[in-house]
PDB file of C-alpha atoms (C1' of nucleotides) in Angstrom:
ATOM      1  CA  UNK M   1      -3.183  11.687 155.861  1.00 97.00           C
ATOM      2  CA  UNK M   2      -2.134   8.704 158.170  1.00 98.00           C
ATOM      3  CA  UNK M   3       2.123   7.670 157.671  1.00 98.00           C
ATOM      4  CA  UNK M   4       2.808   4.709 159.601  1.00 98.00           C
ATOM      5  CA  UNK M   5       5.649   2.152 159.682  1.00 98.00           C
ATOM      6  CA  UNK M   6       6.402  -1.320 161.145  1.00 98.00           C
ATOM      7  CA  UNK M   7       9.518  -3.940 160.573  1.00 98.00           C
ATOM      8  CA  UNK M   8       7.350  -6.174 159.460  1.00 98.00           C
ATOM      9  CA  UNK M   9       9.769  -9.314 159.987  1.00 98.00           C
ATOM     10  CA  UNK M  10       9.989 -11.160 157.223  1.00 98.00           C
ATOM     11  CA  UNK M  11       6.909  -9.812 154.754  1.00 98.00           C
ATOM     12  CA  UNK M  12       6.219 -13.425 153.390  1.00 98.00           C
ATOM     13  CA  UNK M  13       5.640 -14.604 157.142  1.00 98.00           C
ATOM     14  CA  UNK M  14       3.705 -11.891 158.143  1.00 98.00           C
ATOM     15  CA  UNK M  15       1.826 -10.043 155.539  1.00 98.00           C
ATOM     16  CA  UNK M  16      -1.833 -11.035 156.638  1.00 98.00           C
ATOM     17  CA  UNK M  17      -1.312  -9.127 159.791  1.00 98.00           C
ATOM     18  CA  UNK M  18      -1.673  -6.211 157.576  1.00 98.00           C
ATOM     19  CA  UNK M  19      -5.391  -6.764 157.793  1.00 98.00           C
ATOM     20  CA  UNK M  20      -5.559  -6.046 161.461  1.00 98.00           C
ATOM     21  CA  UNK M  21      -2.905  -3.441 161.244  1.00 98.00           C
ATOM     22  CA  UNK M  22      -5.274  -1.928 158.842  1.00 98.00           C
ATOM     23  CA  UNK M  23      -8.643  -2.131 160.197  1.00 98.00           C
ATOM     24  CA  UNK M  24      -6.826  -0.330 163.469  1.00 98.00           C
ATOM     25  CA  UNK M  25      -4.646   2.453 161.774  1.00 98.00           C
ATOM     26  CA  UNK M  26      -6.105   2.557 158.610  1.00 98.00           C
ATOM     27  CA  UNK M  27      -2.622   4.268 156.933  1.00 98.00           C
ATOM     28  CA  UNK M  28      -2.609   5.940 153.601  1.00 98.00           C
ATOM     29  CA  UNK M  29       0.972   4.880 153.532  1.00 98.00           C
ATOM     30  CA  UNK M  30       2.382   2.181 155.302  1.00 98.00           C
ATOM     31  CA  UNK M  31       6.053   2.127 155.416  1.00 98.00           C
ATOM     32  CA  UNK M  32       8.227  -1.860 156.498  1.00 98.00           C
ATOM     33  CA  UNK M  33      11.721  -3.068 156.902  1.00 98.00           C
ATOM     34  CA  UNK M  34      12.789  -6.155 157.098  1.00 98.00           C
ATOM     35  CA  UNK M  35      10.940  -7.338 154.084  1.00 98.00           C
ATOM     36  CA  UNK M  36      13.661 -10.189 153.837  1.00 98.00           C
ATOM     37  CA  UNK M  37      12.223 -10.919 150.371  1.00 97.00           C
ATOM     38  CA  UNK M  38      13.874 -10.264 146.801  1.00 97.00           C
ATOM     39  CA  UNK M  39      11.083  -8.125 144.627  1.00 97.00           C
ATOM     40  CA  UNK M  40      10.215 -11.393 142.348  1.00 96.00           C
ATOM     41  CA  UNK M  41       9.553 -12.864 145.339  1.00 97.00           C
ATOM     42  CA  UNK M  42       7.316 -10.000 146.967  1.00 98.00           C
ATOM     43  CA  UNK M  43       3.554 -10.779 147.658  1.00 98.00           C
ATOM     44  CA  UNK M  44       2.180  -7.680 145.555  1.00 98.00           C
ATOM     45  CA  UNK M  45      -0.873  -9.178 144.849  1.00 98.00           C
ATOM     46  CA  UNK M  46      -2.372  -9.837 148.405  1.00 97.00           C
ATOM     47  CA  UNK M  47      -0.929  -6.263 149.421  1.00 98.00           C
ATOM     48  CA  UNK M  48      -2.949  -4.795 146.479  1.00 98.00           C
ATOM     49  CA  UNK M  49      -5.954  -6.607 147.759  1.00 98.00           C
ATOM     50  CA  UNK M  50      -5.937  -4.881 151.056  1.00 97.00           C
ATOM     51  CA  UNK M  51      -6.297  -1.673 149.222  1.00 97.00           C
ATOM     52  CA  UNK M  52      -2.593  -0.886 149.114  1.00 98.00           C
ATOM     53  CA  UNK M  53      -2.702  -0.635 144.932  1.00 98.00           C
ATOM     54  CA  UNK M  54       0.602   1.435 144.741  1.00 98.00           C
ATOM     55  CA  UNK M  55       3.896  -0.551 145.796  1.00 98.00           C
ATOM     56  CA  UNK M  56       7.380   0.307 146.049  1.00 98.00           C
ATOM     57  CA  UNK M  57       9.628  -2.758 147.389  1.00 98.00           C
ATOM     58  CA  UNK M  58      13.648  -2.828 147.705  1.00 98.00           C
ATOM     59  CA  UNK M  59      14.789  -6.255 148.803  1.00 97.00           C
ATOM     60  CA  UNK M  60      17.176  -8.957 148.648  1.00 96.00           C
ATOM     61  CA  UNK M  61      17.878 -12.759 149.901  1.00 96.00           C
ATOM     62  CA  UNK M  62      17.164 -13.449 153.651  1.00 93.00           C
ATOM     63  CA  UNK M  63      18.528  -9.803 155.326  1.00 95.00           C
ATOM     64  CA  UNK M  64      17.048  -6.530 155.593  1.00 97.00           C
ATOM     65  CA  UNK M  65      14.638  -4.968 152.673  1.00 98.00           C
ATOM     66  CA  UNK M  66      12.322  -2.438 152.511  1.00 98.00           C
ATOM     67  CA  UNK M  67       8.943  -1.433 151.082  1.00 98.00           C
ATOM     68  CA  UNK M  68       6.307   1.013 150.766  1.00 98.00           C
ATOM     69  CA  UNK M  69       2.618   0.740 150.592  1.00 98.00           C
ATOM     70  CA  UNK M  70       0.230   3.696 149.514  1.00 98.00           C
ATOM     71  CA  UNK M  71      -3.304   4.225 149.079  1.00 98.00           C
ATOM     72  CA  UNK M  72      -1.709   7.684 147.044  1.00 98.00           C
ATOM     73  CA  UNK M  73       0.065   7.544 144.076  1.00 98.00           C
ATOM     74  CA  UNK M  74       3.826   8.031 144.726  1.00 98.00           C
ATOM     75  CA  UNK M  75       6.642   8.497 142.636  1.00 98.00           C
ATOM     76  CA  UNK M  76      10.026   6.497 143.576  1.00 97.00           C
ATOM     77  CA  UNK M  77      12.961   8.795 143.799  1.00 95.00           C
ATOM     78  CA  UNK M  78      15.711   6.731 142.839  1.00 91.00           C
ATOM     79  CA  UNK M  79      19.029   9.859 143.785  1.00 87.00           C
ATOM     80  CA  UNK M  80      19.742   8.103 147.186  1.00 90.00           C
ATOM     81  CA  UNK M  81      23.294   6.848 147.880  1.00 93.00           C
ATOM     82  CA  UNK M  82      24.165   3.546 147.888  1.00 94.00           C
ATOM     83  CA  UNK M  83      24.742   3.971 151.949  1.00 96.00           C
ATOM     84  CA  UNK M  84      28.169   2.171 153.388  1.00 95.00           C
ATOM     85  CA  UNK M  85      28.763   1.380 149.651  1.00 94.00           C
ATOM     86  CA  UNK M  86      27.414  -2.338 150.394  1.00 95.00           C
ATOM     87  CA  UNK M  87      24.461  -2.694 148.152  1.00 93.00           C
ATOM     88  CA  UNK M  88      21.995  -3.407 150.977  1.00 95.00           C
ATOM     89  CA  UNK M  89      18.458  -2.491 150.508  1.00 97.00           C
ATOM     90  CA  UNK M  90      17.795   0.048 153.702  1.00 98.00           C
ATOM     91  CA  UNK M  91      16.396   3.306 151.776  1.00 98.00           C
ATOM     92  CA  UNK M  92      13.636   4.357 149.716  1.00 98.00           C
ATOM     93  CA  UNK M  93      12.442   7.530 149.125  1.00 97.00           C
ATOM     94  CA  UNK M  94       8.998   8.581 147.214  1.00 98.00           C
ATOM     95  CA  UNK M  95       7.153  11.841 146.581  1.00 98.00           C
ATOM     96  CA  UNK M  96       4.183  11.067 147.741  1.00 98.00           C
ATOM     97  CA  UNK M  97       0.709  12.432 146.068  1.00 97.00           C
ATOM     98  CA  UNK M  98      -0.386  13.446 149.140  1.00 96.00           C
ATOM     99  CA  UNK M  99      -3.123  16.575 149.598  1.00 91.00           C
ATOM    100  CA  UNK M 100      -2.121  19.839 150.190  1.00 91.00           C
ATOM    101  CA  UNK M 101       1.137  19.071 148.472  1.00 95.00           C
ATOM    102  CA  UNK M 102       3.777  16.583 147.794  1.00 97.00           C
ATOM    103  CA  UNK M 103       5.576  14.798 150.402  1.00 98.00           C
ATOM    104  CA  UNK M 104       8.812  13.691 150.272  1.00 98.00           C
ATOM    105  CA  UNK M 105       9.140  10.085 152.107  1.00 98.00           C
ATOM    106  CA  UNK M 106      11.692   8.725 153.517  1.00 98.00           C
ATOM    107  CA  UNK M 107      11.764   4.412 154.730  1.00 98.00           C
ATOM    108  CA  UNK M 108      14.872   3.902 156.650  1.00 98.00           C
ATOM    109  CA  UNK M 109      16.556   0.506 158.184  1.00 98.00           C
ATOM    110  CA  UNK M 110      19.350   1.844 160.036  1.00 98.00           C
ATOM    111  CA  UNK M 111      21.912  -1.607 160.999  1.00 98.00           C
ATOM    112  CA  UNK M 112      21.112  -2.786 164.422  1.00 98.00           C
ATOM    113  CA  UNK M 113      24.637  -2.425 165.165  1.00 97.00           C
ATOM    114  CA  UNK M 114      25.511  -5.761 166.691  1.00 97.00           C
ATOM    115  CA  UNK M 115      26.471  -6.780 170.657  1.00 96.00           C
ATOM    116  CA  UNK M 116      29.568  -4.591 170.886  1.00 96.00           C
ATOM    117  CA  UNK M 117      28.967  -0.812 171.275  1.00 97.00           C
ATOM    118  CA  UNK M 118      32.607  -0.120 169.875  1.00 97.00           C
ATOM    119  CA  UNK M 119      33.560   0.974 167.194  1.00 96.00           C
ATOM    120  CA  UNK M 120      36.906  -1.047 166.495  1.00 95.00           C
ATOM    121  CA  UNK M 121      36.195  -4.366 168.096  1.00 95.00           C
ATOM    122  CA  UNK M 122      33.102  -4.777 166.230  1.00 96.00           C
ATOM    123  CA  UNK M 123      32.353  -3.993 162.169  1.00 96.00           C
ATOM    124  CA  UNK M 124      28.892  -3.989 162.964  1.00 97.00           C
ATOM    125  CA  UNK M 125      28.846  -0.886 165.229  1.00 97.00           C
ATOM    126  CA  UNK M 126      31.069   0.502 162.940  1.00 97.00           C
ATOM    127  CA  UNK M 127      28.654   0.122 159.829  1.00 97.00           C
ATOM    128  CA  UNK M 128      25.876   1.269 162.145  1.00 98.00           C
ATOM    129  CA  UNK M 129      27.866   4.662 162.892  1.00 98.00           C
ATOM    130  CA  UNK M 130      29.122   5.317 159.317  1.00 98.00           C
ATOM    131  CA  UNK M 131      25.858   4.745 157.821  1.00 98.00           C
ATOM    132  CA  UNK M 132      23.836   7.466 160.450  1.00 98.00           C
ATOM    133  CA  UNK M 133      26.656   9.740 159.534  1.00 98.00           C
ATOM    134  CA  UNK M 134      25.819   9.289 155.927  1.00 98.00           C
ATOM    135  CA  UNK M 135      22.500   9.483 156.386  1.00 98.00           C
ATOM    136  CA  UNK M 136      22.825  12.590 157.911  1.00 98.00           C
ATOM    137  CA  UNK M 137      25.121  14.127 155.297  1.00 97.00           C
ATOM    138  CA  UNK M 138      22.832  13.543 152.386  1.00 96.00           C
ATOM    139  CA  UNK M 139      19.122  14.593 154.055  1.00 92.00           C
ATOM    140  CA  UNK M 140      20.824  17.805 155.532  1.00 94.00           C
ATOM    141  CA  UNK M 141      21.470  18.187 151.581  1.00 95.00           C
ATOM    142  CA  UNK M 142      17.437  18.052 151.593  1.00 93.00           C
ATOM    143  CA  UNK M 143      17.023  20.072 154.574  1.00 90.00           C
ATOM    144  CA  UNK M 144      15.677  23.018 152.536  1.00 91.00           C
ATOM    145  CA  UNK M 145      12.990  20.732 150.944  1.00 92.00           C
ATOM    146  CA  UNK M 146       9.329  21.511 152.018  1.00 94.00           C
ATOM    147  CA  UNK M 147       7.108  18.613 153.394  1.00 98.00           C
ATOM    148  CA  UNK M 148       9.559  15.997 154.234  1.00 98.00           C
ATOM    149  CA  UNK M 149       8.930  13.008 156.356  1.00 98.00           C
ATOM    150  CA  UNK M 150      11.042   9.963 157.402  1.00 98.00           C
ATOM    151  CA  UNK M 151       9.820   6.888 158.902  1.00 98.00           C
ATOM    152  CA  UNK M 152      11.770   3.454 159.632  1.00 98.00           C
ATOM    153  CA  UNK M 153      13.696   1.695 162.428  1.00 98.00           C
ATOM    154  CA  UNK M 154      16.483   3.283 163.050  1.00 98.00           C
ATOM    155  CA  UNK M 155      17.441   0.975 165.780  1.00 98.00           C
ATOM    156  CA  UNK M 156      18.546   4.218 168.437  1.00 98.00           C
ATOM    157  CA  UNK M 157      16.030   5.051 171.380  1.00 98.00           C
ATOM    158  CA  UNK M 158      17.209   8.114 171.860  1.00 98.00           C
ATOM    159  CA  UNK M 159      15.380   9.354 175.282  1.00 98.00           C
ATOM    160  CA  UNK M 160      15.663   8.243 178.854  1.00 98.00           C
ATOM    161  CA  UNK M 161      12.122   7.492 178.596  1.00 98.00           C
ATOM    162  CA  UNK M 162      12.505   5.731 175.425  1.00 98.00           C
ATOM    163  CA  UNK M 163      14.183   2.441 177.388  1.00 98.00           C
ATOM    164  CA  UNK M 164      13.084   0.610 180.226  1.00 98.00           C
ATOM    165  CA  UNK M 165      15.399   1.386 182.106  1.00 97.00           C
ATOM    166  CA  UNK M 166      18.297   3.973 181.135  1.00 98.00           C
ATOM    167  CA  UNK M 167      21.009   3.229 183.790  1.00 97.00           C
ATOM    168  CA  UNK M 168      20.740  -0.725 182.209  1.00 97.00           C
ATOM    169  CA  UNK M 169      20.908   0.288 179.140  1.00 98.00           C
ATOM    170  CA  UNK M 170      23.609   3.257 178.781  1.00 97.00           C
ATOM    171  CA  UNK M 171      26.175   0.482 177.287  1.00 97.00           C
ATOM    172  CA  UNK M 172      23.550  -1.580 175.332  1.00 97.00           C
ATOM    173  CA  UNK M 173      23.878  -1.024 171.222  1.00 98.00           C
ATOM    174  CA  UNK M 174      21.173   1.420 170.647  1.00 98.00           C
ATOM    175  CA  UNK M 175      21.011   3.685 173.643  1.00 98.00           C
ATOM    176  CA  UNK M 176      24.520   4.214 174.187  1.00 98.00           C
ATOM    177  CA  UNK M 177      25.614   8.395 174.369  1.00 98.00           C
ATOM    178  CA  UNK M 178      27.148   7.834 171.173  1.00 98.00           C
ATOM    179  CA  UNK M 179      24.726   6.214 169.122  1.00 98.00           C
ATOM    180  CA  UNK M 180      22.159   9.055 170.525  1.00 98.00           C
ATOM    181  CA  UNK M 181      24.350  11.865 170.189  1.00 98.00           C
ATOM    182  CA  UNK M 182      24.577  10.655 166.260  1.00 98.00           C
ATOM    183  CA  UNK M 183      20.665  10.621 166.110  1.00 98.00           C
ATOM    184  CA  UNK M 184      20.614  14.585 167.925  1.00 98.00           C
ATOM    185  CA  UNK M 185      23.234  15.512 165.305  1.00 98.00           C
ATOM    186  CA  UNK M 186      20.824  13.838 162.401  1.00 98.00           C
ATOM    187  CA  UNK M 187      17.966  15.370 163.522  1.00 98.00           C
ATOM    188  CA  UNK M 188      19.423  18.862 163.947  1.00 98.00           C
ATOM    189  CA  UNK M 189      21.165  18.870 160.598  1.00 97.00           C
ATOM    190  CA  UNK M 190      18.323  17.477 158.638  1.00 97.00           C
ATOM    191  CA  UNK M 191      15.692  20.003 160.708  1.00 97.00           C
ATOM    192  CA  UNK M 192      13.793  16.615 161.663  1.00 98.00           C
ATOM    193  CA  UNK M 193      11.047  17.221 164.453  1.00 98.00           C
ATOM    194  CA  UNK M 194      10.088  13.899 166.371  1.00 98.00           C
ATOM    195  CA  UNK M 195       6.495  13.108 165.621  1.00 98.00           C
ATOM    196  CA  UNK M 196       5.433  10.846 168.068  1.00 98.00           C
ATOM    197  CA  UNK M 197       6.836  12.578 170.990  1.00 98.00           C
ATOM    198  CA  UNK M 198       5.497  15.709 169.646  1.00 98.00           C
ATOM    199  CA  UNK M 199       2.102  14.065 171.643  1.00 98.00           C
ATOM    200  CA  UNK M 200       4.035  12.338 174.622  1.00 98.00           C
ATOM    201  CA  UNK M 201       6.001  13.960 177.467  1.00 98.00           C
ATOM    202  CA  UNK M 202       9.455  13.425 176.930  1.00 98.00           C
ATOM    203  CA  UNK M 203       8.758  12.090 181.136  1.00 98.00           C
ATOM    204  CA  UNK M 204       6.594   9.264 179.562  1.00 98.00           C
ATOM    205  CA  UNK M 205       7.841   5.558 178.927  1.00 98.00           C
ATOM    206  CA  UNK M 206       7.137   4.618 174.836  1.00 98.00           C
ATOM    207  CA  UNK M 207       8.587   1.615 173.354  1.00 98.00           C
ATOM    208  CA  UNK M 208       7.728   0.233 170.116  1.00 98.00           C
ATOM    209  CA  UNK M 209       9.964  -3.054 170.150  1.00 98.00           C
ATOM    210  CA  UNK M 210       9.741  -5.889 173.047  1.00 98.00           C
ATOM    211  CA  UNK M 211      12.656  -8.776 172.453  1.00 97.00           C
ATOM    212  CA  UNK M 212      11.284 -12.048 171.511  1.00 97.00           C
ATOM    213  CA  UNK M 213      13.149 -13.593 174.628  1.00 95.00           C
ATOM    214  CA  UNK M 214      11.651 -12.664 177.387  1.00 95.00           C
ATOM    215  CA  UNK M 215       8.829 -15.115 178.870  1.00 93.00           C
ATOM    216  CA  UNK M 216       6.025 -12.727 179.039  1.00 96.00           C
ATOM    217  CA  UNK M 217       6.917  -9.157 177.053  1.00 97.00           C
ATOM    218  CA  UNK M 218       3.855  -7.446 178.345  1.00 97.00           C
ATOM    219  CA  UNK M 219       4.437  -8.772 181.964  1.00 97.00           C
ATOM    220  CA  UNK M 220       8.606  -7.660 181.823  1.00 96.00           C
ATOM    221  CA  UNK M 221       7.575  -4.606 179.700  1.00 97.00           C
ATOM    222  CA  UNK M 222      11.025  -4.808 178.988  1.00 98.00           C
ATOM    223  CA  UNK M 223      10.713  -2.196 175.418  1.00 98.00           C
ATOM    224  CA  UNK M 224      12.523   0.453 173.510  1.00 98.00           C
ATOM    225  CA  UNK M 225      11.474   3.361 171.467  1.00 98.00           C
ATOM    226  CA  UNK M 226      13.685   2.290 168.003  1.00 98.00           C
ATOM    227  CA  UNK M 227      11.127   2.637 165.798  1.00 98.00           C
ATOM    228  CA  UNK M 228      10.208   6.376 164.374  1.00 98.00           C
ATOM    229  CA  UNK M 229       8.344   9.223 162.251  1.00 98.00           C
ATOM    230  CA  UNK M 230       9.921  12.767 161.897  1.00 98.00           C
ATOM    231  CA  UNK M 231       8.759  15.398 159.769  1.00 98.00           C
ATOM    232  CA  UNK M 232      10.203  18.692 158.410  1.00 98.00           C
ATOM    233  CA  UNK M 233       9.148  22.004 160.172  1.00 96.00           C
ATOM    234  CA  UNK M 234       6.325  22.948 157.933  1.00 96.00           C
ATOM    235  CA  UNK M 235       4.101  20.131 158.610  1.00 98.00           C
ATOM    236  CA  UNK M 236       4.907  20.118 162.637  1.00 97.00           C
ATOM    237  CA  UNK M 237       1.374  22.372 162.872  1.00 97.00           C
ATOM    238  CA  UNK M 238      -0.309  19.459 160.404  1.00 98.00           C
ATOM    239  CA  UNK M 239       0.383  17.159 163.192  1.00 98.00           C
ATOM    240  CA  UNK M 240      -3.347  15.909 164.601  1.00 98.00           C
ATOM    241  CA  UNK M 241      -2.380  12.376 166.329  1.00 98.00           C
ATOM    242  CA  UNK M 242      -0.156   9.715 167.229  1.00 98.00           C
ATOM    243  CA  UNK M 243      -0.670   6.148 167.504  1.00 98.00           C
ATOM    244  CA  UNK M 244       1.843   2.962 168.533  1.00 98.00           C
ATOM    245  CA  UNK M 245      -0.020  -0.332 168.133  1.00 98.00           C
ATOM    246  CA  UNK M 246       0.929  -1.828 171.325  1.00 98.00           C
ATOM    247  CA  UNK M 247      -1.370  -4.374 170.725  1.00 98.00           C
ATOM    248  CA  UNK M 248       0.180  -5.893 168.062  1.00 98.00           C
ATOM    249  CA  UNK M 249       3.005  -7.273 170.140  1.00 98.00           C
ATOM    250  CA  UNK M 250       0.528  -9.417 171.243  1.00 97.00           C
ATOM    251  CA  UNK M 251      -0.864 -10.238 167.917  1.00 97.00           C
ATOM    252  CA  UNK M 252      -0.178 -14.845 166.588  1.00 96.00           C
ATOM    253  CA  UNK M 253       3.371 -14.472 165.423  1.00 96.00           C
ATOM    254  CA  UNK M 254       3.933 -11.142 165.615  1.00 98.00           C
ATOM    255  CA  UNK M 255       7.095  -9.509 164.942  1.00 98.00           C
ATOM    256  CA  UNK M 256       8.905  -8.019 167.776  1.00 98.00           C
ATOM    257  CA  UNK M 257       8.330  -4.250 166.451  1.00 98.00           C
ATOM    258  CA  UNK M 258       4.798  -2.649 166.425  1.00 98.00           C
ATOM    259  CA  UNK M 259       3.542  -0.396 164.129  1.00 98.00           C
ATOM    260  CA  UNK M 260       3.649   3.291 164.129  1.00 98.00           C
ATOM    261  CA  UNK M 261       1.350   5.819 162.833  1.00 98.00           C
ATOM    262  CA  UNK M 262       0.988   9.865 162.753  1.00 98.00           C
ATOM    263  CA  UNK M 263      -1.767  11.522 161.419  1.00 98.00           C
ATOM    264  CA  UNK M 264      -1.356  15.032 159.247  1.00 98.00           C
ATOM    265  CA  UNK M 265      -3.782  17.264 158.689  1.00 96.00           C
ATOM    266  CA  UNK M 266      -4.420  18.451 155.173  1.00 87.00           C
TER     267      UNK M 266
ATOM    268  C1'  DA W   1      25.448 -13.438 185.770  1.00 94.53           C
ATOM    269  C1'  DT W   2      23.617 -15.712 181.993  1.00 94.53           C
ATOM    270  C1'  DG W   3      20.610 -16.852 178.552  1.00 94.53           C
ATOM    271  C1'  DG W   4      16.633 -16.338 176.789  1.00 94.53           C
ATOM    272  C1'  DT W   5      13.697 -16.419 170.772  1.00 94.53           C
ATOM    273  C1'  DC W   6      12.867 -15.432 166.273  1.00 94.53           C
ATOM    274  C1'  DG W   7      13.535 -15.627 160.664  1.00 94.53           C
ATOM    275  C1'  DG W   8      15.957 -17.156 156.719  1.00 94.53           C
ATOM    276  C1'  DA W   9      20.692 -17.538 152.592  1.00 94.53           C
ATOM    277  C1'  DA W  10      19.654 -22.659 158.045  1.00 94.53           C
ATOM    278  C1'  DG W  11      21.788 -26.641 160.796  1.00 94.53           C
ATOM    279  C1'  DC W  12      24.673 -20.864 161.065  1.00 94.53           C
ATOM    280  C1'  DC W  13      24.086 -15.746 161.007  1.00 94.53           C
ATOM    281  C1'  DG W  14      21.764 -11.575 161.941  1.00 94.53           C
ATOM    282  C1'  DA W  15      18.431  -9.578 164.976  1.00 94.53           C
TER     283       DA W  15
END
DNA sequence: ATGGTCGGAAGCCGA
C-alpha cells in the first residue's frame, strides 16, 4: 500500500504531471493541497483516466483546496471541525479500504503562516498557530484509533536537518521554535510517528519544497522539509520504504513542492 | 541587505 502526497499547485494547471508522478510512485492513494479549484470545476474525468476511479475533492475559488485520489475504495468521513471557524477547505479525512484493515486518512493544508513569525503583528501567524492547536485537539480525540495516517503540507520543517540551513532560518515562518514546538506537541498528543524520517537519519538534509525564486533551485539547494506522512503506532512495523520525488522539482512547470510517498506493508 | 517567482478571485493577494 503506497500513501503519497504533493501540493499540487493549482490542480487545473498541473494535473497531467500526475502521469509521471505515477509511472514513478505508482500510489494507491495520492493525497494534494492546493487544488485552488471549486468541485464543479475539478478535472474528475482525466484523474479517473489515470486509474485514480475513486475521488474525494474539497475546494473553493482561487485559495487552498484539497483532494484525494485512490485506487481503493474510501469512505469520506465528514465529523471534522470546521478548523479556525473560516470555512476554508484544508481537511479531509477517509477510511480507506485498504488490506489488512481500514485506514483512517488524514489530507492536511496547514496556513503557511505569512512573513511575520508573531503572533500579534500578523493574523496570518496567528491563524497558522490556532489552527495546529486545533488540529491537535481533535486527532488526540482519535489518538486511540487503530491504523491512522496523516499526510499534507503542514508548512513546519520541524528538524535542523529539515532546512538548509537552521541558524538562517530560526526566525523564518515555518522553522521558528514555536511553530516546531506546536508540531512536537501535535505529534505527541496525537501518537503520530514521522514516516519519512523513520528511513533517514535525523543527521541527513531532506527537503521537499524549493522556492520558485531562486535562479537555479537544484544549484542553491536552498529546500525545506514542509511536506509530510505520519502514521499511528500500529502500522510503524508496516513501514517498508520511503520515497521524495526530488525530481519533480525539476519537472515543465512544476510546482514548488514534490511529492511524497511511504510504502506499508500489508 | 534586498529581492527574487509563481497561481488565481489578477492588475492585487497569498504563497
Amino acid at each position: 500500500m503506497r500513501i503519497a502526497t504533493w501540493n499540487i499547485n493549482s490542480v487545473r494547471l498541473r494535473w497531467p504531471l500526475l502521469k509521471a508522478l505515477d509511472a514513478a510512485l505508482a500510489p494507491d492513494v495520492l493525497c494534494l493541497q492546493e487544488t485552488k479549484c471549486p468541485d464543479e470545476f475539478f478535472p474528475r474525468a482525466e484523474i479517473e483516466a489515470l486509474g485514480f476511479p475513486h475521488i474525494a475533492a474539497k475546494g473553493m475559488k482561487g485559495y487552498n483546496g484539497v483532494a484525494i485520489l485512490s485506487r481503493v475504495p474510501m469512505q469520506v468521513i465528514e465529523d471534522a471541525p470546521d478548523w479556525c471557524a473560516r470555512g476554508d477547505c484544508r481537511h479531509l479525512v477517509a477510511l480507506l479500504d485498504a488490506p489488512g484493515g481500514p485506514i483512517e486518512l488524514h489530507d492536511f493544508y496547514v496556513p503557511a503562516g505569512g512573513d511575520i513569525p508573531d503572533r500579534e503583528a500578523n493574523p496570518k501567524f496567528a491563524h497558522k498557530l490556532d489552527f495546529v492547536a486545533e488540529a491537535t485537539a481533535w486527532t488526540a480525540t482519535r489518538a486511540p484509533t487503530r491504523r491512522r495516517v496523516l499526510v499534507g503540507d503542514l508548512n513546519i520543517a520541524p528538524l535542523e536537518h529539515d532546512v538548509w540551513s537552521h541558524k538562517q532560518l530560526l526566525d523564518v515562518v515555518s522553522h521558528t521554535p514555536i511553530e516546531v514546538d506546536a508540531m512536537a506537541r501535535w505529534m505527541e498528543q496525537g501518537q503520530w510517528h514521522d514516516a519519512v524520517r523513520h528511513f533517514v537519519p535525523a543527521s541527513e538534509k531532506l527537503y521537499s519544497w524549493w522556492s520558485y525564486r531562486a535562479r537555479d533551485w537544484a544549484a542553491a539547494d536552498r529546500g525545506r522539509r514542509l511536506d509530510h506522512i505520519w502514521v499511528s503506532d500500529d502500522l510503524r512495523g508496516k513501514l517498508q520504504r520511503q520515497h521524495i520525488l526530488r525530481e519533480a522539482r525539476g519537472w515543465e512547470k512544476a510546482s514548488d513542492h514534490v511529492p511524497v510517498m511511504v510504502e506499508l506493508a500489508k
